[in-house]
Coordinates of C-alpha atoms and ligand atoms in Angstrom, one line a residue:
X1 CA -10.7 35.9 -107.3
X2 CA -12.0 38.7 -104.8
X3 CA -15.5 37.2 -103.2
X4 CA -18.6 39.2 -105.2
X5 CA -21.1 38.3 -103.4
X6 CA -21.4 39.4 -99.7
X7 CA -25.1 38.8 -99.6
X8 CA -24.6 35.4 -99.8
X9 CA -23.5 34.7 -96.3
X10 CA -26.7 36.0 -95.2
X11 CA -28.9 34.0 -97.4
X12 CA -31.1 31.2 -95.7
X13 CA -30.3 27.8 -97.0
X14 CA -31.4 26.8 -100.6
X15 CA -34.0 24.0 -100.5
X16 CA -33.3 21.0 -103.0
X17 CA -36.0 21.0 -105.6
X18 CA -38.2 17.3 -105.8
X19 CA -35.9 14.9 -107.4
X20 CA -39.3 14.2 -109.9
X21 CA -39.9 18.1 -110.2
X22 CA -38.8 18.3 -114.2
X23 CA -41.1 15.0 -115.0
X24 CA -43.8 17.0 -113.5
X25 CA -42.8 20.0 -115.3
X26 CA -42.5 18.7 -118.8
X27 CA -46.3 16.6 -118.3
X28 CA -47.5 20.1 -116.9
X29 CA -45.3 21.7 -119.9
X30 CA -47.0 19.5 -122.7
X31 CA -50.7 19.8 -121.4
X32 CA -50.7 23.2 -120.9
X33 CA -48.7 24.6 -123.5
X34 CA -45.9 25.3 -122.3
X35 CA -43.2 23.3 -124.4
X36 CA -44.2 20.6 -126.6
X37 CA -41.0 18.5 -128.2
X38 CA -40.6 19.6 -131.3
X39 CA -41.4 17.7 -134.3
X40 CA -43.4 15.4 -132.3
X41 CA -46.0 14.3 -134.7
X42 CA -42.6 12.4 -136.6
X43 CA -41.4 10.7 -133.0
X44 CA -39.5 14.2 -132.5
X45 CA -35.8 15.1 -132.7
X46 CA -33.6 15.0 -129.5
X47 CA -32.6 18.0 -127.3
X48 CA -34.7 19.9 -129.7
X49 CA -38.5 21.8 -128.3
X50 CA -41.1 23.9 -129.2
X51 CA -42.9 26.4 -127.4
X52 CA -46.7 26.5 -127.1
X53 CA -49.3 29.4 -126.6
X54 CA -48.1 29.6 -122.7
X55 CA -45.0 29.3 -123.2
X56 CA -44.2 31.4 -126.4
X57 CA -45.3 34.4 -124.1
X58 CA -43.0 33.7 -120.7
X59 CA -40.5 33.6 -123.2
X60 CA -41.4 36.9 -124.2
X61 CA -42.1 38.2 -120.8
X62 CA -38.2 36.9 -120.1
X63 CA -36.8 38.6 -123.1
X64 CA -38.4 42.2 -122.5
X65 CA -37.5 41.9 -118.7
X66 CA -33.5 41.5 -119.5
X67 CA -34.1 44.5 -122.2
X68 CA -35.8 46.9 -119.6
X69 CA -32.9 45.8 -117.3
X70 CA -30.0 46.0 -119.6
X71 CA -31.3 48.6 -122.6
X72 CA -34.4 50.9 -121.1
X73 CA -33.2 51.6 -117.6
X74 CA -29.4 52.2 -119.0
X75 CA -28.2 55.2 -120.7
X76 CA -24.7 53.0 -121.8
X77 CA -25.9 49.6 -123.8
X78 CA -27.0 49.3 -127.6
X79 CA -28.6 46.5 -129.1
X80 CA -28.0 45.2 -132.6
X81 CA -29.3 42.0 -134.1
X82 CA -26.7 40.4 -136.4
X83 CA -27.0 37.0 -139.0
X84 CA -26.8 33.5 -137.6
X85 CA -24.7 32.8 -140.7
X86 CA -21.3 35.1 -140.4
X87 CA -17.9 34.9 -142.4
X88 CA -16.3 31.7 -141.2
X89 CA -13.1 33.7 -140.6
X90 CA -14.7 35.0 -137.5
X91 CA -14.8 31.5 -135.7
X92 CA -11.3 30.9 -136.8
X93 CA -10.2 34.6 -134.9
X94 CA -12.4 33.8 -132.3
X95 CA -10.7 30.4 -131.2
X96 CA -13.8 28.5 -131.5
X97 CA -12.4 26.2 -134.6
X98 CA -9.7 25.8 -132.8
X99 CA -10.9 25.3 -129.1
X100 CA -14.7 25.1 -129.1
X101 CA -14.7 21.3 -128.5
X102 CA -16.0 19.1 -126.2
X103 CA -14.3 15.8 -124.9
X104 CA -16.0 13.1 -126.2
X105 CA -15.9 9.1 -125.1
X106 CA -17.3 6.0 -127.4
X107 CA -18.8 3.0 -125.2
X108 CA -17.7 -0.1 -126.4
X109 CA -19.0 -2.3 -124.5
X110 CA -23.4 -3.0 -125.0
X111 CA -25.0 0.0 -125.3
X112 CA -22.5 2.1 -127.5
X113 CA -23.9 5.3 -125.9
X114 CA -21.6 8.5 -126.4
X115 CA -20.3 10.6 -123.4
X116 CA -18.5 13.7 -122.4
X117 CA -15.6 12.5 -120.9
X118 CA -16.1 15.2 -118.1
X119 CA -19.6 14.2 -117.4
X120 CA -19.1 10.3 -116.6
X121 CA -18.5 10.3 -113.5
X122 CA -21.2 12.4 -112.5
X123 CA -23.2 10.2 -114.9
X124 CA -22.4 7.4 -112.9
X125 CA -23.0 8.5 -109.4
X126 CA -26.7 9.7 -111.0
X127 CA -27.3 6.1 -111.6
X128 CA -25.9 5.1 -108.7
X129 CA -22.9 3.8 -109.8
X130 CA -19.0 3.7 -108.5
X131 CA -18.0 7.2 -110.0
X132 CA -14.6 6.2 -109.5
X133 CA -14.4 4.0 -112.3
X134 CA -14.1 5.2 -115.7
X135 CA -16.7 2.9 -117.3
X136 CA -20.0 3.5 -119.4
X137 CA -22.5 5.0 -117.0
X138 CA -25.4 3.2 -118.4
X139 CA -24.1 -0.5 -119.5
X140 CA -20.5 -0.6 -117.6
X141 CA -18.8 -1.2 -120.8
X142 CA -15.1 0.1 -121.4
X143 CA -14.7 3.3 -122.5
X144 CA -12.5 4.4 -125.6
X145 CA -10.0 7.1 -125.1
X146 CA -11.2 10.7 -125.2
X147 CA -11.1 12.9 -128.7
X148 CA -11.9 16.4 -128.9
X149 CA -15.6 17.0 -130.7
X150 CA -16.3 20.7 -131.9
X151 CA -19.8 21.5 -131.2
X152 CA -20.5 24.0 -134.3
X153 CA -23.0 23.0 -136.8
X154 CA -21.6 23.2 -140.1
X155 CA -23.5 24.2 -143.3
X156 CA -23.0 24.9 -146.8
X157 CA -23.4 28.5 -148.1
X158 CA -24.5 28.2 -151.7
X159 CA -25.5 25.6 -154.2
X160 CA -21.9 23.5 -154.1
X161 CA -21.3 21.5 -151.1
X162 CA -17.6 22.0 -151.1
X163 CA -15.2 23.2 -148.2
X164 CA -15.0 26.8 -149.5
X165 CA -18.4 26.9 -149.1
X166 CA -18.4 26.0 -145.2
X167 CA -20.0 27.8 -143.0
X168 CA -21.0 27.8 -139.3
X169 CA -24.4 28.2 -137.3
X170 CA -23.3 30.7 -134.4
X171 CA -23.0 28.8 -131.3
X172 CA -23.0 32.3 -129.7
X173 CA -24.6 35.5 -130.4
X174 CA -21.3 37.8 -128.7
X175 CA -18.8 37.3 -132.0
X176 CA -21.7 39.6 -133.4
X177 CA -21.0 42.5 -131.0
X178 CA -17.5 42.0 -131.7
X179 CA -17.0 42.0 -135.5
X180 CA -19.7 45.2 -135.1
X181 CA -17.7 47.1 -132.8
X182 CA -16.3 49.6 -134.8
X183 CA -19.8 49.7 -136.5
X184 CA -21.5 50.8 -133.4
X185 CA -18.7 53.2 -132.5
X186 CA -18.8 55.2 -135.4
X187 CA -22.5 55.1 -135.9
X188 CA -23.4 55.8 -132.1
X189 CA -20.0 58.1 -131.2
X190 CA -20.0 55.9 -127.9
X191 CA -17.0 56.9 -125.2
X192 CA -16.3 54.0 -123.2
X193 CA -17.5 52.5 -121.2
X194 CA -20.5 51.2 -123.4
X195 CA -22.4 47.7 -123.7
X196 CA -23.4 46.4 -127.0
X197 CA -26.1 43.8 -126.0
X198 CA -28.4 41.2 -128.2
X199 CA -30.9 38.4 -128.0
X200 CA -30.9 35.7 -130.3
X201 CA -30.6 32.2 -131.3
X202 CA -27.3 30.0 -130.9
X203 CA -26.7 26.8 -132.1
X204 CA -24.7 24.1 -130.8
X205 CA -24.2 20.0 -131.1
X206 CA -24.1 19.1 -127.5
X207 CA -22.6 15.5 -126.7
X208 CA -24.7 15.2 -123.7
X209 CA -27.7 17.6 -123.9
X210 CA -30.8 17.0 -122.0
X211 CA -32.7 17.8 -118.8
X212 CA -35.5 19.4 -120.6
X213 CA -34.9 22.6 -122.1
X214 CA -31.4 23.3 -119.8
X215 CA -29.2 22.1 -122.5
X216 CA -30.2 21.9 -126.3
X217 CA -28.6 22.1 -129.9
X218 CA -30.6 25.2 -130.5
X219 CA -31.5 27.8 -128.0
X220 CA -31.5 31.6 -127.2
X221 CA -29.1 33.8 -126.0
X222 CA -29.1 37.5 -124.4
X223 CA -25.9 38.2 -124.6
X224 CA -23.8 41.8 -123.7
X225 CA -20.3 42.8 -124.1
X226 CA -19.4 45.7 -122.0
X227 CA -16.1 47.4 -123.7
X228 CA -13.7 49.3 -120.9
X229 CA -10.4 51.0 -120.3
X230 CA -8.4 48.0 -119.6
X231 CA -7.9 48.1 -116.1
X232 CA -11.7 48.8 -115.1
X233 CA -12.4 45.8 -116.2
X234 CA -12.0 43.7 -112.8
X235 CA -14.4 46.1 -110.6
X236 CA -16.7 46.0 -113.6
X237 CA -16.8 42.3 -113.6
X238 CA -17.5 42.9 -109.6
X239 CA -20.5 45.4 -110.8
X240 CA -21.7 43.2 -113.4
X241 CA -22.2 40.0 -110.8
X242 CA -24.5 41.9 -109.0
X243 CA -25.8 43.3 -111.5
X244 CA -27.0 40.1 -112.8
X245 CA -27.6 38.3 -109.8
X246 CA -30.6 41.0 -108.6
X247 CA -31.9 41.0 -112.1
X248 CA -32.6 37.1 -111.6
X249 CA -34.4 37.9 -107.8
X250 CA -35.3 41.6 -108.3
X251 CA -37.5 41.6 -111.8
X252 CA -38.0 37.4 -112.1
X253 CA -39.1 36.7 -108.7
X254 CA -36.5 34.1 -108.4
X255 CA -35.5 32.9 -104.9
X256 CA -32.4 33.9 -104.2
X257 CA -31.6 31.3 -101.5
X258 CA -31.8 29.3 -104.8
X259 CA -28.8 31.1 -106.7
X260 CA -25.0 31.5 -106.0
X261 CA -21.7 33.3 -107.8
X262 CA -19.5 30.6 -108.1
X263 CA -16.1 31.3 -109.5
X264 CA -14.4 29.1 -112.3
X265 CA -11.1 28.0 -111.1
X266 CA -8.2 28.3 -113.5
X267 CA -8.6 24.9 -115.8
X268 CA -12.3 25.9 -115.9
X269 CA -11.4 28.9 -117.6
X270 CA -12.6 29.5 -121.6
X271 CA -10.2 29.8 -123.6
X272 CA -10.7 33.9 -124.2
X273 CA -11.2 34.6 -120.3
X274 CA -9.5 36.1 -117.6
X275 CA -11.8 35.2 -114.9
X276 CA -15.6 33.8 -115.1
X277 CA -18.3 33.7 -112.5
X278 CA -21.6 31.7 -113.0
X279 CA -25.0 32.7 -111.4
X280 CA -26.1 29.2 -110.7
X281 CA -29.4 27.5 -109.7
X282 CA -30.1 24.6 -107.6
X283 CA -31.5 22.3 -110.6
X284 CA -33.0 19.3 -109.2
X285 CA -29.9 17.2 -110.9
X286 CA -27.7 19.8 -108.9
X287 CA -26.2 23.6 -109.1
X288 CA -26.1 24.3 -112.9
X289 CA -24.8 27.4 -114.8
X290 CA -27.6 29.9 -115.6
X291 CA -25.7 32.5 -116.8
X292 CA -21.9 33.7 -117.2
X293 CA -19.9 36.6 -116.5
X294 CA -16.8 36.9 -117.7
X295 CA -13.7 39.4 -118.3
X296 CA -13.2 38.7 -121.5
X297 CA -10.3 41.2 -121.8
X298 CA -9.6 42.3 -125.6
X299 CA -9.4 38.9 -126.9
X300 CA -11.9 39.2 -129.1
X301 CA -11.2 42.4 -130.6
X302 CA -7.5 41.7 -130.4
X303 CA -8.0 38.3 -132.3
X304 CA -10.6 40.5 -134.8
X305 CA -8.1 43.1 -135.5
X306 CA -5.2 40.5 -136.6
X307 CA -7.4 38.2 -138.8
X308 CA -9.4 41.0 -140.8
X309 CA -6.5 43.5 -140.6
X310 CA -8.9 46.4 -139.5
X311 CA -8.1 48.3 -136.8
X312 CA -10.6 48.1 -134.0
X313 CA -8.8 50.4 -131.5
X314 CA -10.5 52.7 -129.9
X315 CA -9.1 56.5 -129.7
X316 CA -10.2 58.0 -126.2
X317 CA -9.9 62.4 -127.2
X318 CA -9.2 63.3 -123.4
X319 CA -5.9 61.6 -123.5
X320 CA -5.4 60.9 -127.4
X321 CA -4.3 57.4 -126.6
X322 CA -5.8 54.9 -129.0
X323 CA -6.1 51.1 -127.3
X324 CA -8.2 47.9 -127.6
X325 CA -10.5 47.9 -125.0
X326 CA -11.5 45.4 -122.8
X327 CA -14.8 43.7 -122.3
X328 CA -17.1 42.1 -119.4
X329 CA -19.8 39.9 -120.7
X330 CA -23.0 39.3 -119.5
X331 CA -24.3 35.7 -121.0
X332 CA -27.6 34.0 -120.1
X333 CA -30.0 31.8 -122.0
X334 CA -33.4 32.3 -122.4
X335 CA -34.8 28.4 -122.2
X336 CA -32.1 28.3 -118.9
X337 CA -34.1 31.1 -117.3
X338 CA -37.1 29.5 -118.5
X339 CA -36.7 25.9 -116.3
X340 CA -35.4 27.8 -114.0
X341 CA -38.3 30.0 -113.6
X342 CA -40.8 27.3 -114.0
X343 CA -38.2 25.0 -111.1
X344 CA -38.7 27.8 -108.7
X345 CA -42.4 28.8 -109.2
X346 CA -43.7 25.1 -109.1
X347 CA -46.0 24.3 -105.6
X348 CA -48.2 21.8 -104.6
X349 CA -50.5 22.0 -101.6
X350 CA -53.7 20.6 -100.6
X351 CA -56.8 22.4 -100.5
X352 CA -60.4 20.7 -99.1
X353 CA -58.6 17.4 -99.7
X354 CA -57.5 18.0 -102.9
X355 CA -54.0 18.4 -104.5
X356 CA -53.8 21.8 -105.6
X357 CA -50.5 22.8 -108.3
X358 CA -49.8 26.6 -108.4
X359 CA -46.9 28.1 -110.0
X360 CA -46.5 31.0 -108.1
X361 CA -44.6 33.2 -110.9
X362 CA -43.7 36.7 -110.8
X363 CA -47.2 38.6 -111.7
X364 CA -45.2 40.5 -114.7
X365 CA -43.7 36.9 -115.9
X366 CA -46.6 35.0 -115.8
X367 CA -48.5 34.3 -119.4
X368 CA -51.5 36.0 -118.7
X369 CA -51.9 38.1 -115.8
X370 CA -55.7 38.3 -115.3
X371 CA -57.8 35.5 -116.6
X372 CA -61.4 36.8 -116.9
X373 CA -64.1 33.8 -116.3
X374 CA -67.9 34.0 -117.1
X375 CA -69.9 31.4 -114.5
X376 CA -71.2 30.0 -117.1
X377 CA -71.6 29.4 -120.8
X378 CA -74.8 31.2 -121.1
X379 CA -75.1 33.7 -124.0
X380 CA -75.4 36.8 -121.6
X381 CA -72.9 36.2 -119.1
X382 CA -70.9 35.7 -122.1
X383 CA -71.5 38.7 -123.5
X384 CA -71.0 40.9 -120.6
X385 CA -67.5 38.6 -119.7
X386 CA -66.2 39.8 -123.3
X387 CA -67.0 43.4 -122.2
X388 CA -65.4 43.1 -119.4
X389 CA -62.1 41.8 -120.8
X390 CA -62.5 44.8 -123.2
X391 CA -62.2 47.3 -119.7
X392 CA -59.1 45.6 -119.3
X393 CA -57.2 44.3 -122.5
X394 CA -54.7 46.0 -123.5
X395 CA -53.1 47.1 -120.0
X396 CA -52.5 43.7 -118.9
X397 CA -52.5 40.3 -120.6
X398 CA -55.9 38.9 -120.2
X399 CA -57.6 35.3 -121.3
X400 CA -61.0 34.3 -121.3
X401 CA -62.2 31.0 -120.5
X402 CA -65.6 29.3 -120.3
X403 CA -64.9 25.9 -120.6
X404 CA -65.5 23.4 -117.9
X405 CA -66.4 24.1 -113.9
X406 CA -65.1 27.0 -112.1
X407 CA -63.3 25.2 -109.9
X408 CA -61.6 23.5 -112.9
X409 CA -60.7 26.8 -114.6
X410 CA -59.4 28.2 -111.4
X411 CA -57.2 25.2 -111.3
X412 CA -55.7 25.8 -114.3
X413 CA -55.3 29.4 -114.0
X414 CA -53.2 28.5 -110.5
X415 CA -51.7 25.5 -112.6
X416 CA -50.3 28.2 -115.3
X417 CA -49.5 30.7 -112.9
X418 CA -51.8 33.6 -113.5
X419 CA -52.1 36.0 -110.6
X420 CA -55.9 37.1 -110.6
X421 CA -58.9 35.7 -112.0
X422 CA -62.2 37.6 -112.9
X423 CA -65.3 36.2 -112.6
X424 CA -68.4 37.0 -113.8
X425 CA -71.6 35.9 -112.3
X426 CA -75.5 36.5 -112.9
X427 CA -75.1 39.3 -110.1
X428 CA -72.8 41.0 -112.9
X429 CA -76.0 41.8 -114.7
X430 CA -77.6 43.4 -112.5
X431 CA -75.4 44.7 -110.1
X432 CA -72.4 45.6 -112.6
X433 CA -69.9 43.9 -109.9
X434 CA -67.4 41.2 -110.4
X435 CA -65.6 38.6 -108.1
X436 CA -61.5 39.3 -108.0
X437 CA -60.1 35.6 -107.5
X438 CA -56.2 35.9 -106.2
X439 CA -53.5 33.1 -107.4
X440 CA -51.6 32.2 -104.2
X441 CA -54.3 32.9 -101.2
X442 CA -57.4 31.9 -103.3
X443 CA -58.8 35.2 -101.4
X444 CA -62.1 37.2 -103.1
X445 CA -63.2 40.7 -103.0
X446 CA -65.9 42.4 -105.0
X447 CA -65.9 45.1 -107.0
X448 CA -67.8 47.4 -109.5
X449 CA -66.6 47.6 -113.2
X450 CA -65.8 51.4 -112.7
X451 CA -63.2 50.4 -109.6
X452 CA -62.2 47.2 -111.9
X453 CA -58.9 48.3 -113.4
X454 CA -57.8 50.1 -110.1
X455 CA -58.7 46.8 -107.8
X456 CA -56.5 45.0 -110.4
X457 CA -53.8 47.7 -110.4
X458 CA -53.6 46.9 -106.4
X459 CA -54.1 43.4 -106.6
X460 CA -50.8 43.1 -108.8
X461 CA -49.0 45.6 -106.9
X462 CA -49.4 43.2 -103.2
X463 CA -48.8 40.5 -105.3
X464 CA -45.6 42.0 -106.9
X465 CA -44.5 42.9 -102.9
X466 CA -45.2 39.2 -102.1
X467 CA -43.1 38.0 -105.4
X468 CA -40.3 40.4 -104.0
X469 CA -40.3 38.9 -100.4
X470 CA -40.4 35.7 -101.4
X471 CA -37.7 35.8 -103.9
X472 CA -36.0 37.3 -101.1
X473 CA -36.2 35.1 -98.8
X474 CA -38.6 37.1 -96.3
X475 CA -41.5 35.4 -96.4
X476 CA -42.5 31.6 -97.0
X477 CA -44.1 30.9 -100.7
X478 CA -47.7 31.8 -100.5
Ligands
LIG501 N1 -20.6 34.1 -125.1 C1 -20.3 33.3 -124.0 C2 -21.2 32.1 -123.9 O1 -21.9 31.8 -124.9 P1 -21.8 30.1 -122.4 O2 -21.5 29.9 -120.9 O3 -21.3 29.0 -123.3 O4 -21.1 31.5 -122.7 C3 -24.0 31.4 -122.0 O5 -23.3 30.3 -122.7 C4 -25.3 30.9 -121.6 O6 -26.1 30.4 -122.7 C5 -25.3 29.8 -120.5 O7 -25.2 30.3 -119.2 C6 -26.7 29.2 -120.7 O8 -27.7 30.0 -120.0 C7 -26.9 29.4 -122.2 N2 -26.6 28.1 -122.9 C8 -25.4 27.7 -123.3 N3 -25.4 26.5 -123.9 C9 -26.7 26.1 -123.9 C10 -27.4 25.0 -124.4 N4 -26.8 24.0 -125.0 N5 -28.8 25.0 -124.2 C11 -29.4 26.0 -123.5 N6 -28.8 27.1 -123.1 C12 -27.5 27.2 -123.3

């Protein structure tokens, strides 16, 4: 495969996250309310999470900044939102019945833990074991012979739990674009090439999930399939790389010293692709997918076509050839970008003596972006810190606090990552002047309420400069 990435050689070194970073994270996670595990109050249910106040909106913040990206800023990609539930028929056309399986392994020795075959020996060397023997990674028991597990959910449609009644939860959201092709064709009059993009949730029993939120049996998907003349497809493959890759540094702030293109070599392959690249991240368990690109060709609509017998061909009027096109696919998940984001924001430094933990997100990813903070509880400071937040709410994402110390609220602004905070003092009242407080160099300026939104407006704009050197490598975090 031709080499996509030519920035890469001129990237600095990645630096490994702290081995402890995600115990950190999901104590931070929980407290703050970011992700707490879902069910919890019943002992939870594994691989499974919920999203608190916090995170519930950097979730959001990730889903709009992949639709400005891929939607707003595009003349060429529609969005549709199709049912978790489809015709089973669609899994059978799409190969995932048949291939969508993972190689499972049975210990039989104490512990009777279940493995992906392909993850035990990297199972093994985590614990700190001989990787080159095939043994339980946990108890060193014998291993049973590998059989193939498929990973869809299965479900009953109806009141009669029999096999004509079996359906599938999606375990992606792209057979959706697919089985709407001809839908969006007619309804849009599209000429190729166009992407037919959506968010949504995917389901899938994972032998192995874990590390938090990077694997789970339900998560979110942004998904696009970009249909072609065949042909195009390899340069668009090239474009859509790149694409991708500056999306992650560009709009999320993330470090790009952090994130490669790696190729999949030929056994890697899915079943339905011609040639994959992932963006990965350096995880602290190691570089781990964080999203996939793929030439998907016109499997899918080739497969489509044969089982419903419709014909999804395309007819292109300058040459009056009718032909399947082919399709590059964009694939990310939203609770990947979310670890990751949370991975490459996390800092600790000391200040007077003191551990101080900052997340030093992207000032349009993080939660809230100005946190506006009366001194104190007193009714009038109160009063006038709600007014305030009124100059401001509305433009950005604003939070008001008056619990606890100052110096404690300023802490847990840094702690959830929001760039500026306002505070409100007894001066306020007489002097109609507030304290700007900034995230990542703890700086203060003053300004009158009439200059507020302006001073905020600039504040955001250095700090989105700063986000953009950083992620590029230009500058050191801070
Ligand atoms: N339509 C192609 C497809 O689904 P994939 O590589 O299996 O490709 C795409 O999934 C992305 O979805 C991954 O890069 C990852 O970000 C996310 N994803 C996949 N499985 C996941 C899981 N079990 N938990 C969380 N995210 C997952």
């Amino acid at each position: 495969m031709t080499a996509v990435d030519p920035a890469q050689s001129s990237v600095p070194p990645p630096v490994p996250p702290p081995p402890d970073i995600l115990e950190r994270l999901v104590s931070l996670c929980k407290q703050r309310g970011f992700v707490f595990p879902s069910s919890e109050i019943y002992g939870g249910i594994n691989a499974l999470y919920d999203y608190g106040p916090l995170g519930t909106r950097l979730r959001r913040n990730i889903r709009n900044a992949w639709w400005r990206r891929m939607i707003d800023l595009r003349d060429d990609v529609e969005a549709v939102e199709s049912s978790i539930i489809m015709n089973p028929n669609v899994w059978v056309a799409s190969g995932h019945v048949q291939n969508f399986t993972d190689p499972l392994v049975d210990c039989t020795g104490k512990c009777r833990k279940r493995w992906r075959a392909d993850h035990v020996e990297a199972e093994r060397r985590a614990r700190g074991k001989d990787p080159a023997q095939v043994l339980c990674p946990e108890c060193d028991g014998a291993l049973t012979e590998a059989r193939q597990f498929n990973l869809m959910f299965k479900t009953f449609l109806g009141p009669v739990e029999e096999a004509a009644a079996q359906v599938y939860l999606r375990p992606e959201t792209a057979q959706g674009m697919f089985v709407n092709f001809g839908n969006v064709l007619n309804a849009t009059r599209r000429r190729l090439p166009f992407g037919i993009a959506q968010q949504g949730r995917s389901f899938r029993n994972e032998i192995s999930p874990g590390n938090f939120v990077f694997r789970l049996r339900e998560f979110e998907q942004m998904e696009m399939e970009y249909f072609c003349e065949p042909g195009s497809d390899r340069e668009l493959l090239d474009y859509w790389c790149k694409e991708r890759l500056d999306w992650f540094v560009e709009d999320l702030g993330v470090r790009r010293a952090q994130l490669r293109l790696r190729a999949h070599d030929a056994e890697e392959l899915s079943h339905y692709s011609s040639g994959t690249y992932d963006v990965e991240y350096l995880f602290p368990f190691g570089w781990g997918e964080l999203e996939g690109i793929a030439d998907r060709t016109d499997f899918d609509l080739k497969q489509h076509a044969q089982h419903s017998g419709k014909d999804l061909a395309y007819f292109d009027p300058t040459t009056n050839q009718r032909f399947l096109p082919y399709v590059v696919e964009t694939a990310v998940g939203v609770d990947r970008i979310f670890i990751t984001m949370l991975i490459d924001a996390y800092d600790e430094e000391e200040v007077r003596g003191e551990k101080r933990v900052v997340l030093r997100l992207h000032p349009d990813m993080a939660p809230y972006q100005v946190a506006v903070l009366p001194l104190s509880k007193k009714p009038e400071l109160s009063a006038k810190a709600r007014e305030v937040q009124g100059l401001i709410r509305g433009q950005l994402a604003t939070e008001y606090d008056e619990t606890q110390s100052i110096g404690r609220r300023y802490r847990r602004q840094d702690e959830i990552g929001t760039p500026l905070a306002v505070t409100v003092d007894f001066d306020t009242l007489q002097d109609q002047a507030v304290t700007i407080r900034e995230r990542d160099g703890m700086t203060q300026v003053r300004v009158p309420l009439t200059e507020l939104a302006a001073a905020l407006g600039e504040q955001l704009d250095v700090m989105r400069r700063r986000a953009a050197e950083r992620a590029a490598g230009r500058a050191s975090a801070g």
